[in-house]
Short mmCIF file of C-alpha atoms in Angstrom, two decimals:
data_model
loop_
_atom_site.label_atom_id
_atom_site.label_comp_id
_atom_site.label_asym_id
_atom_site.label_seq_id
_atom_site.Cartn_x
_atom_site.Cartn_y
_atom_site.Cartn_z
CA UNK A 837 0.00 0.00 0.00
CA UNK A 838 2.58 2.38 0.60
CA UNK A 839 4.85 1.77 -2.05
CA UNK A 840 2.00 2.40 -4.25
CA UNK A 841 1.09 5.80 -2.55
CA UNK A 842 4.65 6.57 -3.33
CA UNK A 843 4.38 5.75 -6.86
CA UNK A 844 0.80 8.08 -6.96
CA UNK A 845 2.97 11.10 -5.12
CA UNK A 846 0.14 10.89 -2.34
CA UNK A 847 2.76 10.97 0.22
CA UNK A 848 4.39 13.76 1.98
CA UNK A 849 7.99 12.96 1.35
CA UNK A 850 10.99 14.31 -0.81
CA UNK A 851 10.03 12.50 -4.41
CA UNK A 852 6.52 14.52 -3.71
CA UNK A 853 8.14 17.21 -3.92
CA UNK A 854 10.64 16.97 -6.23
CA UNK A 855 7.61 16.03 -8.46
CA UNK A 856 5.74 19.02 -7.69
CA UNK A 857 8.82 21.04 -7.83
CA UNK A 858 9.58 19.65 -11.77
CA UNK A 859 5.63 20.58 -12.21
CA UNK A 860 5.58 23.88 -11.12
CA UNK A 861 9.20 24.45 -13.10
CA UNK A 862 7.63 22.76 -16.58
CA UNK A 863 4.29 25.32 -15.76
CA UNK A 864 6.36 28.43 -15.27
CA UNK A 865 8.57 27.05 -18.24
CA UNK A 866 5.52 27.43 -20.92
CA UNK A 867 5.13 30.84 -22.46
CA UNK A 868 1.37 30.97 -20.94
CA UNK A 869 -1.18 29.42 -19.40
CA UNK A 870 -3.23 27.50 -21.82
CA UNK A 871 -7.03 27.69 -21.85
CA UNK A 872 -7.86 24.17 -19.64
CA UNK A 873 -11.55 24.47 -20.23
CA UNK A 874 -11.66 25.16 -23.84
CA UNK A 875 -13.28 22.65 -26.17
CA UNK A 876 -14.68 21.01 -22.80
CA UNK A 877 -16.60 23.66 -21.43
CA UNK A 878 -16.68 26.72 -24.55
CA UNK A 879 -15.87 26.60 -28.31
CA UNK A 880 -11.88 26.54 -28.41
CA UNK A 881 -11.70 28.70 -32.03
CA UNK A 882 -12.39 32.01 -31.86
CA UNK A 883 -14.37 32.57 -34.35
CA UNK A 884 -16.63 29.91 -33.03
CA UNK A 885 -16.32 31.57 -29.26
CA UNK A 886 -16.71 35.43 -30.72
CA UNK A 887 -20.48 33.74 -32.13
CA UNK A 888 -21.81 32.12 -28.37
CA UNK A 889 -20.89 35.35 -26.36
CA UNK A 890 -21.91 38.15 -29.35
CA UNK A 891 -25.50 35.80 -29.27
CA UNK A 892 -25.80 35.83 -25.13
CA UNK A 893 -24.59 40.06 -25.28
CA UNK A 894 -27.51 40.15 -28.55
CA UNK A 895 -30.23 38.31 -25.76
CA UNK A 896 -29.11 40.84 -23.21
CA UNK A 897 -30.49 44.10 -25.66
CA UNK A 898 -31.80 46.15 -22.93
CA UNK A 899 -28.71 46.42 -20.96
CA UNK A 900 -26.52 49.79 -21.72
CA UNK A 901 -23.01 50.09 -21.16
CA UNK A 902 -22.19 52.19 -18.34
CA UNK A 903 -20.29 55.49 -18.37
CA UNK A 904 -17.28 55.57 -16.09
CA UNK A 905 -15.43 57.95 -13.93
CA UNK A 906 -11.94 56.95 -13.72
CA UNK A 907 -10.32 58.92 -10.85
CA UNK A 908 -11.07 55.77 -9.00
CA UNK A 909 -10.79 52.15 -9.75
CA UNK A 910 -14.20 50.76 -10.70
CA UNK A 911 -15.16 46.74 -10.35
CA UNK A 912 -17.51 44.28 -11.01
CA UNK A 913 -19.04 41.16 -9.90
CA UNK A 914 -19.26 38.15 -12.36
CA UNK A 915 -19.69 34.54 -12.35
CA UNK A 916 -17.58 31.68 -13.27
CA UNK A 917 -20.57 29.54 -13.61
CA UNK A 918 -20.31 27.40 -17.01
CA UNK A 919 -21.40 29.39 -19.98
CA UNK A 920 -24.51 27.42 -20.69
CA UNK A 921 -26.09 28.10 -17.49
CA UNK A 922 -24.85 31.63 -16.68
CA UNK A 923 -24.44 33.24 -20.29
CA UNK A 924 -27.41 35.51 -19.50
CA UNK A 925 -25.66 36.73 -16.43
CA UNK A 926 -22.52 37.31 -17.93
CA UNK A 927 -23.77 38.73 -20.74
CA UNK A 928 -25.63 41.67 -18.56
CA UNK A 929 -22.67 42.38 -16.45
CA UNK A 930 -20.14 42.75 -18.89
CA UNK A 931 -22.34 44.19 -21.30
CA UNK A 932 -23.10 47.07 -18.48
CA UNK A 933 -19.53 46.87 -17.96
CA UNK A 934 -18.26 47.11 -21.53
CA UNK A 935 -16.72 50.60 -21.02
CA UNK A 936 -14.76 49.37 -18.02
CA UNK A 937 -13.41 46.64 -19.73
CA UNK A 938 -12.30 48.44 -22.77
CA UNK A 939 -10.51 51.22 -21.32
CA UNK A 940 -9.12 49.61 -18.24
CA UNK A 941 -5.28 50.04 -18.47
CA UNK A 942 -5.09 47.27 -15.61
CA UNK A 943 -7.44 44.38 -14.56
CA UNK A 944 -7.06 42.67 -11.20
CA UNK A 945 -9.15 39.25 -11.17
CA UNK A 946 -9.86 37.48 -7.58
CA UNK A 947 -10.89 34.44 -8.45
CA UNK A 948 -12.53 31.79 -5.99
CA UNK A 949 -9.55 29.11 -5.10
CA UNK A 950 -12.16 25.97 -4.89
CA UNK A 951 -9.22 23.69 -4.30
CA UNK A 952 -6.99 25.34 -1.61
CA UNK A 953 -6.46 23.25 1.29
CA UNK A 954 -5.40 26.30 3.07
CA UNK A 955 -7.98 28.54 4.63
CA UNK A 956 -7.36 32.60 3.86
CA UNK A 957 -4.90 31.37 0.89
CA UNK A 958 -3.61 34.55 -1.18
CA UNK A 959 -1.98 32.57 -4.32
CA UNK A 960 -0.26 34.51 -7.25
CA UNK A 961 1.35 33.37 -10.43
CA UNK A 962 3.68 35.08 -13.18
CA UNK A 963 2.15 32.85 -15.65
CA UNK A 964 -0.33 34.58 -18.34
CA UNK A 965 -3.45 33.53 -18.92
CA UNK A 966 -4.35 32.81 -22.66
CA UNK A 967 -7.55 32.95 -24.51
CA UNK A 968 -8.71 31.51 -27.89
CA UNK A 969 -8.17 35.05 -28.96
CA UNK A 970 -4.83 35.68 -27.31
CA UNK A 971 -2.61 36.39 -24.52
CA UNK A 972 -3.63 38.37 -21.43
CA UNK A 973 -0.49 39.18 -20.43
CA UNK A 974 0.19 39.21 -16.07
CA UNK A 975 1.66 42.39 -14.70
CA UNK A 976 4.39 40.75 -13.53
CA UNK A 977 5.97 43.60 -12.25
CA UNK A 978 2.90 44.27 -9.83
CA UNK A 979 2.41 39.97 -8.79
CA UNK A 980 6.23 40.74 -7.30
CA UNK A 981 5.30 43.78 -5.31
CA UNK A 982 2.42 41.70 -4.03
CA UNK A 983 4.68 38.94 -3.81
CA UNK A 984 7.12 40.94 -1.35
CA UNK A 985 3.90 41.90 0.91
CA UNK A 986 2.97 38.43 1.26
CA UNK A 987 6.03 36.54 1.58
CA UNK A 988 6.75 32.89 -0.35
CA UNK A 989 3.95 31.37 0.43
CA UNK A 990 2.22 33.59 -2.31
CA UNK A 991 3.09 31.07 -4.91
CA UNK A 992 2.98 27.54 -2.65
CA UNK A 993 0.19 26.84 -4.68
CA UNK A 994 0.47 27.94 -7.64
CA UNK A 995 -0.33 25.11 -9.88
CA UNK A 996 -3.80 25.05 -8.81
CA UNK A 997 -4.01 28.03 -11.58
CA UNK A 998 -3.78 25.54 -13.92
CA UNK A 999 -7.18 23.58 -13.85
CA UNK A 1000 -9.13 26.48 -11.61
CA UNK A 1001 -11.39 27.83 -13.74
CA UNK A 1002 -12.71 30.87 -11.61
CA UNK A 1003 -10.02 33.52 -13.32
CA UNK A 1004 -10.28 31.72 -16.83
CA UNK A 1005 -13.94 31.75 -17.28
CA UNK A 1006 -14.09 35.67 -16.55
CA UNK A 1007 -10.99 36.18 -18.62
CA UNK A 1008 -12.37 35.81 -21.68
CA UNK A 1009 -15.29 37.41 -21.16
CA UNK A 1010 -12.96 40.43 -20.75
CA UNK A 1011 -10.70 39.43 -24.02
CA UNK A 1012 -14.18 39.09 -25.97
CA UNK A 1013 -15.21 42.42 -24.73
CA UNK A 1014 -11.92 43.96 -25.57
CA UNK A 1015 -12.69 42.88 -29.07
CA UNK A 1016 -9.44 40.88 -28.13
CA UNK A 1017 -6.94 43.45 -27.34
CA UNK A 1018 -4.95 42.41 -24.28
CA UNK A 1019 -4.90 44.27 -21.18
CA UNK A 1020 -2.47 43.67 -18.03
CA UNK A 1021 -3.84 41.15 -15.73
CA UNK A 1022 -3.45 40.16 -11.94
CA UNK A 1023 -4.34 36.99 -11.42
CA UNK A 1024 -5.00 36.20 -7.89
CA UNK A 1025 -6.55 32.89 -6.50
CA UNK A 1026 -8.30 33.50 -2.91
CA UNK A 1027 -8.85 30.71 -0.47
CA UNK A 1028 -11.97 30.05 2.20
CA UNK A 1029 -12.46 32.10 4.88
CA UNK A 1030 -13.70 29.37 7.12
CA UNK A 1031 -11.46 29.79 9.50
CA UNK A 1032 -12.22 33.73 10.73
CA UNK A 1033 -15.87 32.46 10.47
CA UNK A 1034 -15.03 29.62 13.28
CA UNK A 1035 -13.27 32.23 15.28
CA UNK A 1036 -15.95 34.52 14.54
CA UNK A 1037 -13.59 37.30 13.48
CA UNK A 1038 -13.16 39.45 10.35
CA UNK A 1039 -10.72 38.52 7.70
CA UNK A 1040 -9.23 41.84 7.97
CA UNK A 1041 -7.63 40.75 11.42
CA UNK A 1042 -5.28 38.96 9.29
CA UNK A 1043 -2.48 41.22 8.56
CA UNK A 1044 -1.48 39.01 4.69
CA UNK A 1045 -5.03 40.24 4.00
CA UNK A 1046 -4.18 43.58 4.49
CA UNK A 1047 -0.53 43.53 3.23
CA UNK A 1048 -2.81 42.43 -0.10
CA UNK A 1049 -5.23 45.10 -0.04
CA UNK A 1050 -2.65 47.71 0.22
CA UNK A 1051 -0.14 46.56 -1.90
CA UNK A 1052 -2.97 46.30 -4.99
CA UNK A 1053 -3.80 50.56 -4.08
CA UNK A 1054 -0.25 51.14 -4.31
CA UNK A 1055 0.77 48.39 -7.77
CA UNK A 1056 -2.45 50.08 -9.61
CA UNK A 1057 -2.33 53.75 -8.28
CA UNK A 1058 -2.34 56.10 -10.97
CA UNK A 1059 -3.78 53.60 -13.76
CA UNK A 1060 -7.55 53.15 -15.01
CA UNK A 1061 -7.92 49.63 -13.31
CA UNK A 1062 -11.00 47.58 -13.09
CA UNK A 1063 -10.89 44.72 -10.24
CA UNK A 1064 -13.01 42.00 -11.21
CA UNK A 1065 -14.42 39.35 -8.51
CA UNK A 1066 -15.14 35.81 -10.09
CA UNK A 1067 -17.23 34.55 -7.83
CA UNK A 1068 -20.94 32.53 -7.69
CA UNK A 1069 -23.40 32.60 -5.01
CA UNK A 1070 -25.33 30.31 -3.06
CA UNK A 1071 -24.76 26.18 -3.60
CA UNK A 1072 -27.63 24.86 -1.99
CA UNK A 1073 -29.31 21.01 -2.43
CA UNK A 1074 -28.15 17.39 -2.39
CA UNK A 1075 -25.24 18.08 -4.86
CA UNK A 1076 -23.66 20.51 -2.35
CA UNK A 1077 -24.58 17.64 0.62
CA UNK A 1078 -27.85 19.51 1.26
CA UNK A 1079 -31.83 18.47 2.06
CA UNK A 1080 -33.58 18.83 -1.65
CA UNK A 1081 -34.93 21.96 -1.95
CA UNK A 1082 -38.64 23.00 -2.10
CA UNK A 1083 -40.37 25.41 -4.57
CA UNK A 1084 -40.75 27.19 -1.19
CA UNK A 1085 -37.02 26.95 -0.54
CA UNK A 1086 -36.01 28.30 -3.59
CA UNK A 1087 -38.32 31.43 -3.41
CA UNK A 1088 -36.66 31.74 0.63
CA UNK A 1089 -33.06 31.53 -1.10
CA UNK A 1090 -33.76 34.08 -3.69
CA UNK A 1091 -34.86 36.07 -0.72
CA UNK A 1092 -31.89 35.67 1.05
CA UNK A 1093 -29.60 36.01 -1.98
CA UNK A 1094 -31.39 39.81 -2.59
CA UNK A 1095 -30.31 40.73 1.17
CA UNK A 1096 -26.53 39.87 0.28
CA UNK A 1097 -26.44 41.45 -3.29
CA UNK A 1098 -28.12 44.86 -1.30
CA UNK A 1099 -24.95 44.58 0.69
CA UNK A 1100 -22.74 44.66 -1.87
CA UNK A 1101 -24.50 47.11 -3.49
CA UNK A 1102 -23.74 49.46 -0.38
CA UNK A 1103 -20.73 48.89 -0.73
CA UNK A 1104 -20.23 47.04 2.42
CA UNK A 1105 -17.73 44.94 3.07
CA UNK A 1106 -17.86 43.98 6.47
CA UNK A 1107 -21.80 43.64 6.43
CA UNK A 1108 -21.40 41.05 3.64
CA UNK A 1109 -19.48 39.42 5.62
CA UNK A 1110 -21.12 39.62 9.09
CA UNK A 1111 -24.65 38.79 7.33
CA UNK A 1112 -22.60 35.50 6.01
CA UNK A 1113 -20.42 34.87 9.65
CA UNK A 1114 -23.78 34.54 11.37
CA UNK A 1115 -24.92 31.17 9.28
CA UNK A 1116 -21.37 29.97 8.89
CA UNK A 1117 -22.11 30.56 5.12
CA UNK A 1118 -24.84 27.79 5.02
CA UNK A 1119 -25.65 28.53 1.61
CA UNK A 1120 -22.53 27.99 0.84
CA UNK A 1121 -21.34 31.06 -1.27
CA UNK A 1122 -18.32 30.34 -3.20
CA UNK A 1123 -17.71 33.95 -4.07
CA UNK A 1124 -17.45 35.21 -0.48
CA UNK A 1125 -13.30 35.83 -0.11
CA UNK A 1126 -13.04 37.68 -3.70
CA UNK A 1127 -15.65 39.79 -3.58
CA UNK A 1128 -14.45 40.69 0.10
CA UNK A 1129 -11.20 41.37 -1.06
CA UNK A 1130 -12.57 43.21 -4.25
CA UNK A 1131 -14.58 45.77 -2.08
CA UNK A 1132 -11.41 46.73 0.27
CA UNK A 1133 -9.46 46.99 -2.48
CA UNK A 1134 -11.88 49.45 -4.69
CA UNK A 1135 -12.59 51.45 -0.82
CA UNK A 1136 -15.97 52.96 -1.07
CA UNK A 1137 -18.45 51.92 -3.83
CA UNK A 1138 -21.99 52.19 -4.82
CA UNK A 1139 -23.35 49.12 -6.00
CA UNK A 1140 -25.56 48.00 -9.28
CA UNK A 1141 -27.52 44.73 -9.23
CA UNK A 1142 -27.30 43.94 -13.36
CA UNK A 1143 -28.50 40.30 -13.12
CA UNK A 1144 -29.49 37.71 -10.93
CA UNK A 1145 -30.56 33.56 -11.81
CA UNK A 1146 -31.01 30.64 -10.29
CA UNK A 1147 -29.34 27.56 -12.12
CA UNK A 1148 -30.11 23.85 -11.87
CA UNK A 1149 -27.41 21.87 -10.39
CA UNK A 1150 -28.89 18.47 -10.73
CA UNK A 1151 -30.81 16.47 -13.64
CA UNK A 1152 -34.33 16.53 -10.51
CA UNK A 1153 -33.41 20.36 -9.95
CA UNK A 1154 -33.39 20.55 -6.10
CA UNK A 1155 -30.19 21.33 -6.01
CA UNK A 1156 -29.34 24.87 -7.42
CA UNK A 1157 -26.33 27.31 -8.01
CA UNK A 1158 -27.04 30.94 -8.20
CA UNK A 1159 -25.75 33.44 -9.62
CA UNK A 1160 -25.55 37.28 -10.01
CA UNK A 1161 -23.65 40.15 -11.83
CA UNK A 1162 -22.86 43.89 -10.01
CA UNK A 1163 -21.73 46.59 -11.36
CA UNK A 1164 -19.04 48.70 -8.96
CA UNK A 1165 -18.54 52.65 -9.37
CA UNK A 1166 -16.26 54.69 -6.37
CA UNK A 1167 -18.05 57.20 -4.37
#
């Protein structure tokens, strides 16, 4: 048994690591990161992608693109939802968001880190993200400043940018809406925050978090820069080790999903939080640490609510993802 551990790498020991090591060497080796989710999960030619998201931005006609004030950085919320369940979402965010992502000079992406085994992870890369209609090339020059606020441990896990598809799925939304220009990106993963919510403190009493928030005002001072938080809401139902949910239940989530989205719309950070802290996240929202991080970092916003849906998550629908899209302007 243990000899064939060793030969899976599923121990802790030196040729684990030496293995991992060689991985993370051959990742940083390749001249970006390749799209892992297209041809699976969205058309992998770009002609063929450019059709899907101009038909989902066509379905969302009533939704204008916003104008934007750019003495301060502006955001949005988006999901990283699969395509064929959240294109309608996506479509109305970034479409209300169109102006942002064109003239942004600098996007930071927090992107939910679904596989961290570390709770409060902050994990960077150098690597650039590619798209079927490019390169998005990473500020590398700002990931090192961050890297010096947050010490090694920044990139301890930085293969798991390889198969996460939080920051991919939202990157191409904002290549496609860019009419594929690139645009420097900052890629950052963010892990739980299930540990301040069993302490029942506030992220922000940990200083990395901090160290983050302030490096990103000081790497993006001075630039048009749009932060972007991938992030879903509520997983709710058997698929997500839930009761099956009730037409009743549903209507109570949706209920409970409008209280959170009115705190983001505020603008408040520690609200969301606190309103999330007192069930222990039961609903189980995924997009809880970027968006957190995304309002400290863009200081004091007014919120839009552009879209909102409710997605099946199983083939008997009572278990549900859901999903919305906000639009962030400084006050």
């Amino acid at each position: 048994l243990l000899a064939a551990l060793d030969d899976a790498l599923m121990l802790d020991n030196d040729r684990a690591a030496a293995a991992e090591d060689a991985a993370r060497n051959a990742f940083r080796a390749e001249p970006f990161r390749s799209p892992a989710l297209a041809g699976p999960s969205y058309p992998a030619g770009d002609k063929e992608l450019w059709r899907l998201l101009q038909d989902y931005l066509e379905e969302a006609a009533e939704v204008e693109p916003l104008a934007v004030d750019w003495s301060r950085p502006v955001g949005l919320l988006s999901p990283h939802i699969d395509y064929q369940r959240g294109g309608s979402v996506y479509a109305k965010v970034w479409k209300r968001a169109a102006e942002m992502a064109r003239a942004a000079e600098v996007v930071v992406i927090l992107g939910t880190d679904h596989f961290s085994p570390v709770p409060g992870s902050l994990t960077l890369t150098r690597q650039s993200y590619a798209t079927p209609y490019g390169v998005l090339p990473t500020d590398t020059a700002a990931v090192d400043a961050l890297a010096e606020a947050l010490g090694p441990e920044a990139f301890a896990g930085e293969l798991r940018h390889l198969g996460e598809h939080s920051i991919e799925l939202v990157a191409v939304w904002l290549h496609h809406m860019r009419g594929g220009a690139p645009v420097p990106v900052v890629p950052i993963l963010t892990g739980s925050f299930s540990e301040y919510m069993a302490e029942g403190v506030s992220p922000y009493t940990d200083a990395r978090l901090k160290r983050l928030v302030e490096a990103l005002k000081t790497v993006t001072a001075g630039r048009r820069t749009l932060i972007v938080s991938s992030g879903d809401l509520s997983h709710v139902g058997p698929a997500f080790e839930g009761a099956a949910l009730t037409a009743n239940d549903k209507r109570l989530l949706q209920g409970d999903d409008a209280q959170v989205l009115d705190l983001l719309c505020d603008g408040d950070d520690e609200g969301f939080y606190n309103a999330l802290q007192r069930t222990r996240n039961s609903t189980n929202i995924c997009g809880l640490s970027p968006t957190y991080l995304a309002l400290k970092a863009m200081g004091p916003v007014e919120g839009e609510r552009v879209a909102y849906d409710v997605c099946p998550a199983d083939a008997g629908e009572t278990s549900v993802v859901t999903i919305g899209g906000v639009v962030f302007e400084r006050v």
